[in-house]
PDB file of C-alpha atoms in Angstrom:
ATOM      1  CA  MET A   1     120.410  43.541 155.793  1.00  0.00           C
ATOM      2  CA  ARG A   2     116.880  43.845 157.229  1.00  0.00           C
ATOM      3  CA  VAL A   3     114.549  46.152 155.314  1.00  0.00           C
ATOM      4  CA  LEU A   4     111.048  47.395 156.136  1.00  0.00           C
ATOM      5  CA  ILE A   5     108.857  48.432 153.205  1.00  0.00           C
ATOM      6  CA  VAL A   6     105.871  50.670 154.000  1.00  0.00           C
ATOM      7  CA  ASP A   7     103.831  51.237 150.835  1.00  0.00           C
ATOM      8  CA  ASP A   8     100.078  51.205 150.195  1.00  0.00           C
ATOM      9  CA  ASP A   9     100.580  49.912 146.628  1.00  0.00           C
ATOM     10  CA  PRO A  10     100.678  46.101 146.993  1.00  0.00           C
ATOM     11  CA  HIS A  11     102.114  45.616 143.501  1.00  0.00           C
ATOM     12  CA  LEU A  12     105.026  48.013 144.049  1.00  0.00           C
ATOM     13  CA  ALA A  13     105.682  46.699 147.555  1.00  0.00           C
ATOM     14  CA  GLY A  14     105.669  43.114 146.285  1.00  0.00           C
ATOM     15  CA  LEU A  15     108.028  43.892 143.417  1.00  0.00           C
ATOM     16  CA  THR A  16     110.425  45.713 145.736  1.00  0.00           C
ATOM     17  CA  ARG A  17     110.251  42.830 148.215  1.00  0.00           C
ATOM     18  CA  ARG A  18     111.117  40.259 145.540  1.00  0.00           C
ATOM     19  CA  LEU A  19     114.057  42.337 144.323  1.00  0.00           C
ATOM     20  CA  LEU A  20     115.457  42.761 147.819  1.00  0.00           C
ATOM     21  CA  GLU A  21     114.911  39.123 148.760  1.00  0.00           C
ATOM     22  CA  GLY A  22     116.664  38.155 145.517  1.00  0.00           C
ATOM     23  CA  ALA A  23     119.662  40.083 146.812  1.00  0.00           C
ATOM     24  CA  GLU A  24     119.381  38.018 150.018  1.00  0.00           C
ATOM     25  CA  HIS A  25     117.957  40.716 152.274  1.00  0.00           C
ATOM     26  CA  ALA A  26     115.342  39.983 154.937  1.00  0.00           C
ATOM     27  CA  VAL A  27     112.235  42.018 154.141  1.00  0.00           C
ATOM     28  CA  ALA A  28     109.067  42.939 156.039  1.00  0.00           C
ATOM     29  CA  VAL A  29     106.186  44.655 154.235  1.00  0.00           C
ATOM     30  CA  THR A  30     103.235  46.639 155.514  1.00  0.00           C
ATOM     31  CA  HIS A  31     100.715  48.842 153.756  1.00  0.00           C
ATOM     32  CA  THR A  32      99.828  51.441 156.409  1.00  0.00           C
ATOM     33  CA  ALA A  33     101.748  54.096 158.298  1.00  0.00           C
ATOM     34  CA  ASP A  34     100.478  52.905 161.673  1.00  0.00           C
ATOM     35  CA  GLU A  35     101.551  49.303 161.068  1.00  0.00           C
ATOM     36  CA  GLY A  36     104.896  50.506 159.705  1.00  0.00           C
ATOM     37  CA  MET A  37     105.512  52.533 162.857  1.00  0.00           C
ATOM     38  CA  ARG A  38     104.548  49.565 165.040  1.00  0.00           C
ATOM     39  CA  LEU A  39     106.982  47.292 163.211  1.00  0.00           C
ATOM     40  CA  ALA A  40     109.772  49.887 163.164  1.00  0.00           C
ATOM     41  CA  LEU A  41     109.466  50.392 166.918  1.00  0.00           C
ATOM     42  CA  SER A  42     109.177  46.700 167.803  1.00  0.00           C
ATOM     43  CA  ASP A  43     112.030  45.337 165.663  1.00  0.00           C
ATOM     44  CA  THR A  44     115.395  46.412 164.266  1.00  0.00           C
ATOM     45  CA  PHE A  45     115.785  47.341 160.596  1.00  0.00           C
ATOM     46  CA  ASP A  46     118.826  48.533 158.693  1.00  0.00           C
ATOM     47  CA  ALA A  47     116.683  50.497 156.234  1.00  0.00           C
ATOM     48  CA  ILE A  48     113.077  51.597 155.841  1.00  0.00           C
ATOM     49  CA  LEU A  49     111.589  52.261 152.412  1.00  0.00           C
ATOM     50  CA  LEU A  50     108.675  54.548 153.175  1.00  0.00           C
ATOM     51  CA  ASP A  51     105.995  55.852 150.824  1.00  0.00           C
ATOM     52  CA  VAL A  52     105.412  59.556 151.403  1.00  0.00           C
ATOM     53  CA  SER A  53     101.698  59.375 150.595  1.00  0.00           C
ATOM     54  CA  LEU A  54      99.988  56.727 152.735  1.00  0.00           C
ATOM     55  CA  PRO A  55      96.233  56.508 153.339  1.00  0.00           C
ATOM     56  CA  ASP A  56      96.296  56.822 157.131  1.00  0.00           C
ATOM     57  CA  ARG A  57      99.069  59.412 157.550  1.00  0.00           C
ATOM     58  CA  SER A  58     101.918  61.050 155.678  1.00  0.00           C
ATOM     59  CA  GLY A  59     105.203  59.191 155.415  1.00  0.00           C
ATOM     60  CA  LEU A  60     106.872  62.405 156.554  1.00  0.00           C
ATOM     61  CA  GLU A  61     104.867  62.225 159.790  1.00  0.00           C
ATOM     62  CA  VAL A  62     106.138  58.677 160.266  1.00  0.00           C
ATOM     63  CA  VAL A  63     109.742  59.799 159.799  1.00  0.00           C
ATOM     64  CA  ARG A  64     109.294  62.599 162.319  1.00  0.00           C
ATOM     65  CA  ALA A  65     107.725  60.236 164.850  1.00  0.00           C
ATOM     66  CA  LEU A  66     110.463  57.622 164.446  1.00  0.00           C
ATOM     67  CA  ARG A  67     113.299  60.130 164.739  1.00  0.00           C
TER      68      ARG A  67
END
């Protein structure tokens, strides 16, 4: 499974990444909404873990744009 993590907290994103990689998932991490959208649109992911409160835009805005 390929997972994209979009979270502005590097500690939480890193912990989540390690847990998912330990379960043998491929993981990409970014810390901004804009970079998360770019990655989501340029690659294929099975799941996106998206922080609702990001510094550059709301995670809900990202969901709406990706839908």
